[in-house]
XYZ file of C-alpha atoms in Angstrom:
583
model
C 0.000 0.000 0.000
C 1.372 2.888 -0.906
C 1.854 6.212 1.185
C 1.588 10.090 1.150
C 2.917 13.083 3.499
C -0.902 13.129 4.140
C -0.562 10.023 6.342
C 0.770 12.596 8.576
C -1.887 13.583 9.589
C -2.544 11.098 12.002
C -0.351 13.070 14.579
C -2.557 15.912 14.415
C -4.487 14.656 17.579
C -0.976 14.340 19.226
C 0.031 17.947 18.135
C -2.945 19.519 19.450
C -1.984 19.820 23.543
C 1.015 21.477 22.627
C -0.432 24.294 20.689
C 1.655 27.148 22.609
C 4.513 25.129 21.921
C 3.659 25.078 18.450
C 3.466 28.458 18.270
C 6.555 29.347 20.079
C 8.290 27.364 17.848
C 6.724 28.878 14.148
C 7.343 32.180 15.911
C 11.304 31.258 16.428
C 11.407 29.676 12.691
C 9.704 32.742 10.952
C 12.408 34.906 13.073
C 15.101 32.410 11.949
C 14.326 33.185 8.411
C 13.736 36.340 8.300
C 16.767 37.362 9.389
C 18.743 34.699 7.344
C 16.720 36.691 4.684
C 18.109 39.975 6.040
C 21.743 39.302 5.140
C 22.534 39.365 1.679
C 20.009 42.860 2.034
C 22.730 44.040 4.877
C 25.895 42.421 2.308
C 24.558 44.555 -0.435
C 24.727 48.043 2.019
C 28.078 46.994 2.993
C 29.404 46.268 -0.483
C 27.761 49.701 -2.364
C 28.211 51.854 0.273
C 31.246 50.612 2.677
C 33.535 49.259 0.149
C 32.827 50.521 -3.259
C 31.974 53.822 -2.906
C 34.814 54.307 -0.761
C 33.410 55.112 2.781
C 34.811 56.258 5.858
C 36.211 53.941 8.469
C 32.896 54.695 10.915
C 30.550 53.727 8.481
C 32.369 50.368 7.498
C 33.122 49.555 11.091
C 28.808 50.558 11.363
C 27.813 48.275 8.170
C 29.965 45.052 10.036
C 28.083 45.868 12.871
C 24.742 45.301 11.123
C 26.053 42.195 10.010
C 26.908 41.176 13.564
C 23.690 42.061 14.863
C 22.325 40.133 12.076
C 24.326 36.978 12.890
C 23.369 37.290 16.567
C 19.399 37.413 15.926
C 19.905 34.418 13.541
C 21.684 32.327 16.331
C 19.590 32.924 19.213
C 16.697 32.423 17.210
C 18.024 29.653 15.762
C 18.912 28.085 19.021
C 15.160 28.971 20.373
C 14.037 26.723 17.409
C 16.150 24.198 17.426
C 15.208 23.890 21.518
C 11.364 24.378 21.127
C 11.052 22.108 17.848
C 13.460 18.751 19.631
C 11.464 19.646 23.001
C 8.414 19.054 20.794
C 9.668 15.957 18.566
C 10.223 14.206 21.714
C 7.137 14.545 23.731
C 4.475 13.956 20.313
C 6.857 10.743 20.488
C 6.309 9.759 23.622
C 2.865 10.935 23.998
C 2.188 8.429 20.500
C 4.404 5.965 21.882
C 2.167 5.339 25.159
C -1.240 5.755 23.309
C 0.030 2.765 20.943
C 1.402 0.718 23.972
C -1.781 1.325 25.828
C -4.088 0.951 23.239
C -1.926 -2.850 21.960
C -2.167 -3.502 25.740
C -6.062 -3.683 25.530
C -7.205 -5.755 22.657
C -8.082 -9.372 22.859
C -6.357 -12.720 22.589
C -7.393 -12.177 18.812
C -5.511 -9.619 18.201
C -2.169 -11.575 19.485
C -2.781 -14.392 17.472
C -2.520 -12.662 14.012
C 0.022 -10.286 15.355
C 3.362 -10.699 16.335
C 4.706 -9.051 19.333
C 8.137 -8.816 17.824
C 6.462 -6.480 14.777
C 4.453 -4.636 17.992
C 7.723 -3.940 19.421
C 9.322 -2.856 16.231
C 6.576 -0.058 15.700
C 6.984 1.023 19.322
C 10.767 1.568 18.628
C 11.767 2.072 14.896
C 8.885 3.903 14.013
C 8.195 6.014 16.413
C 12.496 7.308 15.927
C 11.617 8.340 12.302
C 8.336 9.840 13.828
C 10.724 11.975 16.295
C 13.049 12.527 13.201
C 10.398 13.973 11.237
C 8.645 16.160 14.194
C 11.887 16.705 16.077
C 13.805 18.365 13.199
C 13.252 17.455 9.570
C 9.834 19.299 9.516
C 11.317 22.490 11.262
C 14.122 22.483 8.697
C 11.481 22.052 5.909
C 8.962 24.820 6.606
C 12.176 26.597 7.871
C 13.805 26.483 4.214
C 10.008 26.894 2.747
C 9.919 29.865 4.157
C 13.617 30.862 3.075
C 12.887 29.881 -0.568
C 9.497 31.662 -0.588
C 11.197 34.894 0.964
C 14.430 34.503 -1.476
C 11.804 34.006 -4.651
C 10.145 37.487 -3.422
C 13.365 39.016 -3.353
C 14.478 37.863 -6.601
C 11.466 39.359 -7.990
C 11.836 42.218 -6.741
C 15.875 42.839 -7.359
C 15.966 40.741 -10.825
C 12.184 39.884 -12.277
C 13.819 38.618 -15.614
C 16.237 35.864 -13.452
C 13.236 35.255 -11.247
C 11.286 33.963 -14.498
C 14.321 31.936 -15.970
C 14.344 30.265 -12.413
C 10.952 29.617 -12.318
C 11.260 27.636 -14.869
C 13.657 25.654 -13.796
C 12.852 24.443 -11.081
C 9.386 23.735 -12.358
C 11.297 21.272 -14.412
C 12.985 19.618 -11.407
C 9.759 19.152 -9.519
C 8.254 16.675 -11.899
C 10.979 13.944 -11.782
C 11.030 14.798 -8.117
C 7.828 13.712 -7.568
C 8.455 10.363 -9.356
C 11.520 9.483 -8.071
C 9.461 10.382 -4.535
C 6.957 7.754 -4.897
C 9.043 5.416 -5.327
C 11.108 6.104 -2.304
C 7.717 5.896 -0.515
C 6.818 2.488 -1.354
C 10.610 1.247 -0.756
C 10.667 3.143 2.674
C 7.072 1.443 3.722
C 8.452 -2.039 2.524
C 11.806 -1.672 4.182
C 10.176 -0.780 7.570
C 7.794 -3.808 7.012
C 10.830 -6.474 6.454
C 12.387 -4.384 9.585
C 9.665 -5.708 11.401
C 9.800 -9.105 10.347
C 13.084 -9.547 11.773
C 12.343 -7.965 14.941
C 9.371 -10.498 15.186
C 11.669 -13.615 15.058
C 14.186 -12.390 17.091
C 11.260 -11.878 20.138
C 9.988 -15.122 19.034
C 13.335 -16.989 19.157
C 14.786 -15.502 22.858
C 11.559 -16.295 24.630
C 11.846 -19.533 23.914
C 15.812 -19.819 23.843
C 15.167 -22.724 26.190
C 13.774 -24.379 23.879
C 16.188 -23.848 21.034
C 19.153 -24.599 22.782
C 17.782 -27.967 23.939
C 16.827 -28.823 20.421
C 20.027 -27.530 18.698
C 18.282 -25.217 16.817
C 20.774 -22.279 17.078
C 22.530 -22.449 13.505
C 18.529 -22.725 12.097
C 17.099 -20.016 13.986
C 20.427 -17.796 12.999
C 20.085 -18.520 9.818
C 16.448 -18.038 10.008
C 17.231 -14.365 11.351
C 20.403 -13.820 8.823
C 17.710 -14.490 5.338
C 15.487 -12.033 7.085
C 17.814 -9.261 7.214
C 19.264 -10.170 4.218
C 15.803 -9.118 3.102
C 15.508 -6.067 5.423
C 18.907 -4.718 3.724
C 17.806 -5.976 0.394
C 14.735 -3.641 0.459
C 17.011 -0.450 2.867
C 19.496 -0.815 -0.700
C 16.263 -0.332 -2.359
C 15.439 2.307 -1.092
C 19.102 3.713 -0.416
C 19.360 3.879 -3.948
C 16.268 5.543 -5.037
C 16.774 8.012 -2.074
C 20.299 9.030 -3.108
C 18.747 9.615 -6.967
C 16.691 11.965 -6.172
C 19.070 14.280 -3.597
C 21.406 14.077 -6.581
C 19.180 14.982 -8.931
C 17.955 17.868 -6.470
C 21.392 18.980 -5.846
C 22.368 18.770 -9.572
C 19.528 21.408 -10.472
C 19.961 23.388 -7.444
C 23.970 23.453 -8.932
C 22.513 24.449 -12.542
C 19.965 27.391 -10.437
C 22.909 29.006 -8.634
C 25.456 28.816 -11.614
C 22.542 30.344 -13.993
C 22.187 33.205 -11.494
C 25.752 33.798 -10.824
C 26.440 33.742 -14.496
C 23.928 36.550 -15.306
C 24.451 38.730 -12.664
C 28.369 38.459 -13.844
C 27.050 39.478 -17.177
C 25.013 42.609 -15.634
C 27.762 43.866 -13.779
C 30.008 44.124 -16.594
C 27.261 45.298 -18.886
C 26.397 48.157 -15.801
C 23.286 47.833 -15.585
C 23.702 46.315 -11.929
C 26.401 47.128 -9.488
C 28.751 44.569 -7.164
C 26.517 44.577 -4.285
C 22.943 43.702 -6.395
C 25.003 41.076 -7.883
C 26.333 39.323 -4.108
C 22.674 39.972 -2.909
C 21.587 38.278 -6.134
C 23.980 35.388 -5.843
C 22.979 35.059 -2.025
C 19.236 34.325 -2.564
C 19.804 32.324 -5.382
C 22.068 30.490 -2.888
C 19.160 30.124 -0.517
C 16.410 29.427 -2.823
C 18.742 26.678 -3.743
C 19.957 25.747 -0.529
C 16.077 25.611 0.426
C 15.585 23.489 -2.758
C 18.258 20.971 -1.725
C 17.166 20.541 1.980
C 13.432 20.448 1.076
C 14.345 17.408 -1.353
C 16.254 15.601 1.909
C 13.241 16.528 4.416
C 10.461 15.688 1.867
C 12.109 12.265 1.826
C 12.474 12.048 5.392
C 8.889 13.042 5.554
C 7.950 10.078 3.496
C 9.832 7.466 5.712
C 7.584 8.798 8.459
C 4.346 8.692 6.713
C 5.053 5.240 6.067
C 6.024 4.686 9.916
C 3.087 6.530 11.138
C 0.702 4.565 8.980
C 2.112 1.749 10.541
C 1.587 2.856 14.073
C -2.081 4.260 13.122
C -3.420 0.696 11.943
C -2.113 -0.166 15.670
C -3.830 2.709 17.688
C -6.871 2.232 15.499
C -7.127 -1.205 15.635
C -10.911 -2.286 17.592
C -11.078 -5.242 19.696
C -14.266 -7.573 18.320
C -15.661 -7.108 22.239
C -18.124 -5.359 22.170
C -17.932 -3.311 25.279
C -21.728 -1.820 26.485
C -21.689 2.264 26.787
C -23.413 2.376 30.261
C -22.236 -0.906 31.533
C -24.174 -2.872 34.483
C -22.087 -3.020 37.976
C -22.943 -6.076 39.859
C -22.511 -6.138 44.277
C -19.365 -6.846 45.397
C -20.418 -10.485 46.709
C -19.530 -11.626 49.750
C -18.543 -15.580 50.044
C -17.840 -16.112 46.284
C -19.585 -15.462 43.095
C -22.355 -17.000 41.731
C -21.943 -18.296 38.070
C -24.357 -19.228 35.273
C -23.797 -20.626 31.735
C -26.575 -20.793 29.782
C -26.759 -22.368 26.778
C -23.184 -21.130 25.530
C -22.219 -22.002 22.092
C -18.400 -20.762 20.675
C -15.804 -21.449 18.432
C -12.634 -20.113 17.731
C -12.127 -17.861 14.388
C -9.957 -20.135 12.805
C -12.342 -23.113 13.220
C -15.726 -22.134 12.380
C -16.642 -25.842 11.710
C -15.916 -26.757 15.226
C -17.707 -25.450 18.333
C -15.366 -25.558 21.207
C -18.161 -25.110 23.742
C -22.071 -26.563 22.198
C -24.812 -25.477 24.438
C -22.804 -25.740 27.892
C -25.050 -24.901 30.193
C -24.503 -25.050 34.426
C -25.088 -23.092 37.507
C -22.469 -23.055 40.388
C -22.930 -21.366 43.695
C -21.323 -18.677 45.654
C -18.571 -20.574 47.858
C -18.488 -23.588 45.592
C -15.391 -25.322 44.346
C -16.244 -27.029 41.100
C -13.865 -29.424 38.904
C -13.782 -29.263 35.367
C -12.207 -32.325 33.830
C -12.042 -33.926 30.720
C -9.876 -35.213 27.557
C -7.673 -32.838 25.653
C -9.614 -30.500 23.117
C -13.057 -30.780 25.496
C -12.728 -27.386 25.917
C -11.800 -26.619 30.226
C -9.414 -23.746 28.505
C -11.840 -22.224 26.135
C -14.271 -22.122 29.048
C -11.915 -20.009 31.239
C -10.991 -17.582 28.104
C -14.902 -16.940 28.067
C -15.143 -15.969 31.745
C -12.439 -13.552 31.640
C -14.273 -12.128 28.350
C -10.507 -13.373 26.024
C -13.695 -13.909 23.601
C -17.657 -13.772 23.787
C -19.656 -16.647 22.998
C -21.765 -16.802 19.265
C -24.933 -17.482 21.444
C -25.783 -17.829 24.910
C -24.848 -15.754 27.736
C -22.473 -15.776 30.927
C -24.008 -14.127 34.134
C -21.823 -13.152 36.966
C -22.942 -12.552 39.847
C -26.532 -11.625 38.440
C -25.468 -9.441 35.445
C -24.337 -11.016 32.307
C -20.508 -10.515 31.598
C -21.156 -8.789 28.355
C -23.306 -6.278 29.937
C -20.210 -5.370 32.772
C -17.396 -3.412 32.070
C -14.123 -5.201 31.762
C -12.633 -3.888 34.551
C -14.947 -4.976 36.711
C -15.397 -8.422 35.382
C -11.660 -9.230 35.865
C -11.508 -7.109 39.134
C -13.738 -10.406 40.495
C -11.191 -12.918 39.021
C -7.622 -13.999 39.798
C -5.688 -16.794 38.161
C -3.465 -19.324 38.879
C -1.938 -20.817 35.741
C -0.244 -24.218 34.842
C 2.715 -21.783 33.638
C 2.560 -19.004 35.699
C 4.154 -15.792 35.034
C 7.074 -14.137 36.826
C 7.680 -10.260 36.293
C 11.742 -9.394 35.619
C 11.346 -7.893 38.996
C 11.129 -8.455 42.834
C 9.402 -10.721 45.148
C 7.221 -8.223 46.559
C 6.401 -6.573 42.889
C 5.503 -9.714 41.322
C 3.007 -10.523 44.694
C 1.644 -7.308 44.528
C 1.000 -7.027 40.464
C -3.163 -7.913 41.633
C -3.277 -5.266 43.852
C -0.445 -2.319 43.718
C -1.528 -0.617 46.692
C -1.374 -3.755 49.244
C 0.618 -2.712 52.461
C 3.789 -4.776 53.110
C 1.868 -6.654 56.085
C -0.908 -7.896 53.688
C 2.022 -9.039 51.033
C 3.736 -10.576 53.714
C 0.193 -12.582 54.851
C -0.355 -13.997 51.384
C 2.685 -15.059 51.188
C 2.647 -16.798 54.162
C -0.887 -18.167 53.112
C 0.740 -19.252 50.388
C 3.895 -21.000 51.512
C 5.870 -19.017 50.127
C 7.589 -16.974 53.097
C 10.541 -19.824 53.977
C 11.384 -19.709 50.698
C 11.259 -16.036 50.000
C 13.366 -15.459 53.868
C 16.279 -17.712 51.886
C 16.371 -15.554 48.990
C 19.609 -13.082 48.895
C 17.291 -10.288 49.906
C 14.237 -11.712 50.852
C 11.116 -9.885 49.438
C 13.542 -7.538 47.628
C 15.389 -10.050 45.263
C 15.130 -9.342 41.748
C 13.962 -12.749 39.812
C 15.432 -11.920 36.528
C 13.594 -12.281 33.245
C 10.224 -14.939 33.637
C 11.708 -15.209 37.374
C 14.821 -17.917 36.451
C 16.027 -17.608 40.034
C 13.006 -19.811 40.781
C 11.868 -23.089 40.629
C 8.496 -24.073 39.518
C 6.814 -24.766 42.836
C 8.395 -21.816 43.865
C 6.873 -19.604 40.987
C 3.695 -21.436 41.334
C 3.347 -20.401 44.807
C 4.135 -16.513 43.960
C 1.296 -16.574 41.649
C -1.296 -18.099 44.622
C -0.071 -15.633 46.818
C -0.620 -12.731 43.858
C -4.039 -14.674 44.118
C -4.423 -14.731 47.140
C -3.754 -10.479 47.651
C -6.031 -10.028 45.061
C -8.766 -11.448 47.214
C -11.322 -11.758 44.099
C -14.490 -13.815 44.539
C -13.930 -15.957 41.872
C -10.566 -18.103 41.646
C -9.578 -19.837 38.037
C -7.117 -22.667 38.329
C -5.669 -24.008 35.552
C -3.569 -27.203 35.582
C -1.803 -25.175 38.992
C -0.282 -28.372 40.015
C 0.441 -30.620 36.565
C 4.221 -29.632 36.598
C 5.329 -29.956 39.315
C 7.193 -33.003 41.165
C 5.791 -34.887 44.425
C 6.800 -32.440 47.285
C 6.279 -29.280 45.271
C 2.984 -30.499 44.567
C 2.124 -31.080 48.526
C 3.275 -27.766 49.286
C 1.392 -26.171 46.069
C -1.641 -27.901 46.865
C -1.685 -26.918 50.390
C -1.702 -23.239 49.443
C -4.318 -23.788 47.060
C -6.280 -25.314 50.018
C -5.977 -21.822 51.647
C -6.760 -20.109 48.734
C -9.998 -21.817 47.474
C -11.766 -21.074 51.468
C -14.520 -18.238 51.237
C -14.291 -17.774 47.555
C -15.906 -19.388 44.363
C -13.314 -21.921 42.846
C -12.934 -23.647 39.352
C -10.396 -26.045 38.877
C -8.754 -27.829 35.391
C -7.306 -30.945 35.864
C -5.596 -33.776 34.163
C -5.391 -35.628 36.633
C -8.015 -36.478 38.984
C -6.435 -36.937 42.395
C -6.273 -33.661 42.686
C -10.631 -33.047 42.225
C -11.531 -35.612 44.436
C -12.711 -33.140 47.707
C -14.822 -30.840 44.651
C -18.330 -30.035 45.171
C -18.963 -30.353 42.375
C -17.227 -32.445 39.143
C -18.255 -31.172 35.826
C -17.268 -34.159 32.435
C -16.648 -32.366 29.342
C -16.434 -33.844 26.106
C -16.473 -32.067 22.728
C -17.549 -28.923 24.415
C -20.657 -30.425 26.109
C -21.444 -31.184 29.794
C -21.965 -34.641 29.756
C -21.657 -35.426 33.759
C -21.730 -33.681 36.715
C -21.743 -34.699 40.347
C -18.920 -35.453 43.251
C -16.634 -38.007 42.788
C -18.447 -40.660 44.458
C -21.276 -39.959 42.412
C -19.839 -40.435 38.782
C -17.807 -42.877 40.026
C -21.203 -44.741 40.808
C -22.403 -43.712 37.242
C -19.742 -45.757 35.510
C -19.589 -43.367 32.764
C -17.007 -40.882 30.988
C -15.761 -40.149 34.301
C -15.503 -43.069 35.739
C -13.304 -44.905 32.709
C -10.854 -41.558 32.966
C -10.491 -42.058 36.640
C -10.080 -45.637 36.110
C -7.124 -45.163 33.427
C -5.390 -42.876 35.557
C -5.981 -44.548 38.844
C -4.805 -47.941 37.061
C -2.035 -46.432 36.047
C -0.659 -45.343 39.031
């Protein structure tokens, strides 16, 4: 897809808080170039009148002056500018920056599994520095040397009308092979930034699971893997390196021809006297700036285009909508007391990818506030899906979820996961400390309520051993811990939280005999006075449930306590039996 300047536009919403800033700064640039403007008008008095005509020493010594003063306006506005305009560049960036983060931060499971969070992370970084390029200099310097070129075209006119015409006409036929040679910088700078992305997106890929690749050998593959990527990314950055550096040549080869042509018949006028020395150094001096401005506007307008390309990038982020649809005056449900109560009725889904295949068929169930129910069945039954619905991951094709009395699609997210905490089979560690990670449910927790979940939790002997207790960093995904030991930071995050309702997923399935005791124990402590639902593989572990729901193929085919669909002889009871026989 090809791109315009006029995908610049998205930033206006960005620009808009910083209006007086704005204006500081187009005040400081007009000043800039007015007074650059001013000097070949101040050379000219100092040429006729201080050194050709002869002048006294006062009036010399008075026309450097001028030309001092003019020099010192043109730095400290200059300076003002260049301060105002980077001050500018980098708060749009980091204002845009945070929006896109924020915004990426929000959307749905979906979202993630059609987008890579390597390319994510590659708009967040590359493209917001040729944002902060663009709004941080290159676009001052443009409209700066717009302005320049405009002023040094009036000037021209009015010195030399008959060179003003001559250079009008060049440079109307420079703009024409500009402009093609410009488009197809555009579509080289959009694809280069693309393949830019691509790379980024393996490398993420690749060190979160280095693990992984190390233990199957993979290393020369996956380098590889990343080497014909930015092979690619450089193939398409040559691309574009080469088109680019055509068209400043090209620029700066009719800018040349401008200047000579100017210089060349002002020469002529001076020796035919019809102009004197100092018309023909003011001539020479706008010509000079009109192509100066010529040269730089070619450099910024490609600039420019690398950072429509970028910002059309980051745009399709920040307008990106998450299929939830969220209600406008959502319903807020009492803050139960004992647990939530939960009803499915009638739920139907299926993923995107699988329309064929309902994950969930008309699931329908009631559960209690205070309850502990077990959800259990063979692989693909769908324990996971049923989770991803509760926490709203995705909404069901028909049915409805009620929480608590209000449907889930009626409640506002926040509040919905506000009555939720999870405990995954895998759970996630923060690159931070003990006490971060345990408090990531509930930020404001004082350091006696962190210390009580942990202890709830098991967690405190372990924590006391660490080099610095509840202030030891865990390093990235928490390596410094085992997995019983990161198991039971997540329960005590959990357990802090202090939500209602209490998801467990698999909590125990990795872990080795006396992990598993101690993990198990905490979830004990956990599950009392709350609403509990429980995934597991393996059945020892669902025995004490109030309740045992069987899935199969989405549907609830059993439900009871153990003793009961043992008694049944059914689904249930052959799983049990296979496992039990087993062991």
């Amino acid at each position: 897809m090809a791109t315009s300047p006029k995908s610049l536009s998205g930033l206006f919403p960005f620009l808009k808080p910083y209006r007086v800033a704005l204006g500081v700064a187009a005040l400081f640039l007009l000043l800039a170039a007015g007074t650059t403007l001013a000097f070949p008008w101040v050379l000219r008095q100092l040429i006729d009148q201080g050194l050709a005509s002869g002048a006294p020493a006062d009036q010399l010594s008075g026309n450097f002056l001028q030309l001092f003063g003019v020099a010192a306006a043109l730095a400290v506005f200059s300076a003002g500018r260049y301060y105002t305009v980077s001050w500018l560049g980098e708060r749009i960036t980091a204002d845009l920056r945070n929006a896109v983060y924020g915004h990426v931060l929000k959307q749905s499971p979906a979202f993630f599994e059609t987008t890579q969070s390597g390319e994510v992370l590659s708009r967040l970084t590359n493209d917001t520095t040729l944002v902060q390029t663009v709004v941080g200099s290159s676009f001052s310097m443009g409209l700066r040397n717009l302005v320049m070129g405009a002023g040094a075209l009036i000037m021209l006119v009015w010195t030399n009308p008959l060179l003003m015409l001559q250079v009008v006409a060049v440079l109307v036929a420079v703009i024409f092979p500009s402009v093609y040679l410009g488009r197809r910088v555009r579509r080289l700078s959009r694809t280069n930034q693309d393949r830019v992305a691509d790379s980024s997106a393996i490398a993420s890929e690749v060190l979160n699971a280095i693990s992984v690749v190390q233990s199957y050998t993979a290393e020369g593959r996956e380098t590889r893997r990343f080497i014909d990527s930015t092979l690619r990314a450089l193939s398409s950055a040559l691309g574009r390196i080469r088109a680019r550096a055509v068209l400043v040549g090209f620029i700066i080869m009719a800018s040349s021809a401008v200047l000579l042509w100017g210089l060349y018949m002002g020469t002529l006028a001076v020796r035919a006297g019809t102009s004197t020395a100092g018309q023909l150094g003011e001539t020479v001096f706008y010509v000079i700036l009109l192509a100066s401005a010529f040269a730089v506007l070619g450099e910024v307008y490609g600039d420019m285009l690398r950072a429509a390309g970028a910002t059309e990038r980051l745009m399709e982020l920040l307008h990106t909508e998450s299929h939830l649809k969220i209600s406008a005056e959502p319903q807020r449900a009492p803050w139960p007391q004992g647990g939530s109560s939960l009803e499915l009725q009638a739920v139907r889904f299926h993923y995107p990818s699988r329309p064929d295949t309902w994950a969930l068929d008309q699931l329908s169930g009631q559960i209690h506030p205070g309850q502990t129910v077990a959800v259990v069945g063979p692989s693909g039954a769908g324990k996971t899906t049923l989770f991803d619905l509760l926490m709203r991951f995705h909404d069901p094709q028909s049915g409805r979820i009620v929480l608590d009395g209000v449907p889930i699609d009626q409640m506002g997210l926040h509040d919905l996961r506000e009555r939720m905490a999870i405990v995954p089979q895998e759970p996630v560690i923060f690159s931070g400390t003990v006490i971060e990670n345990i408090r990531y449910g509930r930020p404001d927790a004082s350091l006696e309520d962190v210390h009580a979940a942990a202890e709830a939790a098991y967690a405190q002997e372990f924590i006391r051993e660490l080099p610095e207790g509840f202030d030891t960093y865990l390093g990235d995904r928490g390596v410094r811990l085992s997995g019983g030991q990161r198991q039971r930071i997540a329960i005590a995050r959990a357990i802090l939280k202090n939500p209602p309702l209490l998801l467990l997923d698999e909590a125990t399935s990795a872990l080795d005999a006396q992990s598993e005791k101690m993990v198990q124990a905490a979830l004990d402590k956990a599950m009392v006075g709350r609403t509990t639902l429980v995934i597991a593989h393996r059945l020892a572990t669902v025995q004490r449930a109030d309740v045992i729901w069987v899935l199969e193929r989405g549907r609830l085919m059993e439900q009871g306590t153990h003793a009961e669909l043992q008694a049944k002889g059914g689904l249930y009871a052959s799983l049990a039996a296979l496992q039990f026989n087993a062991s």
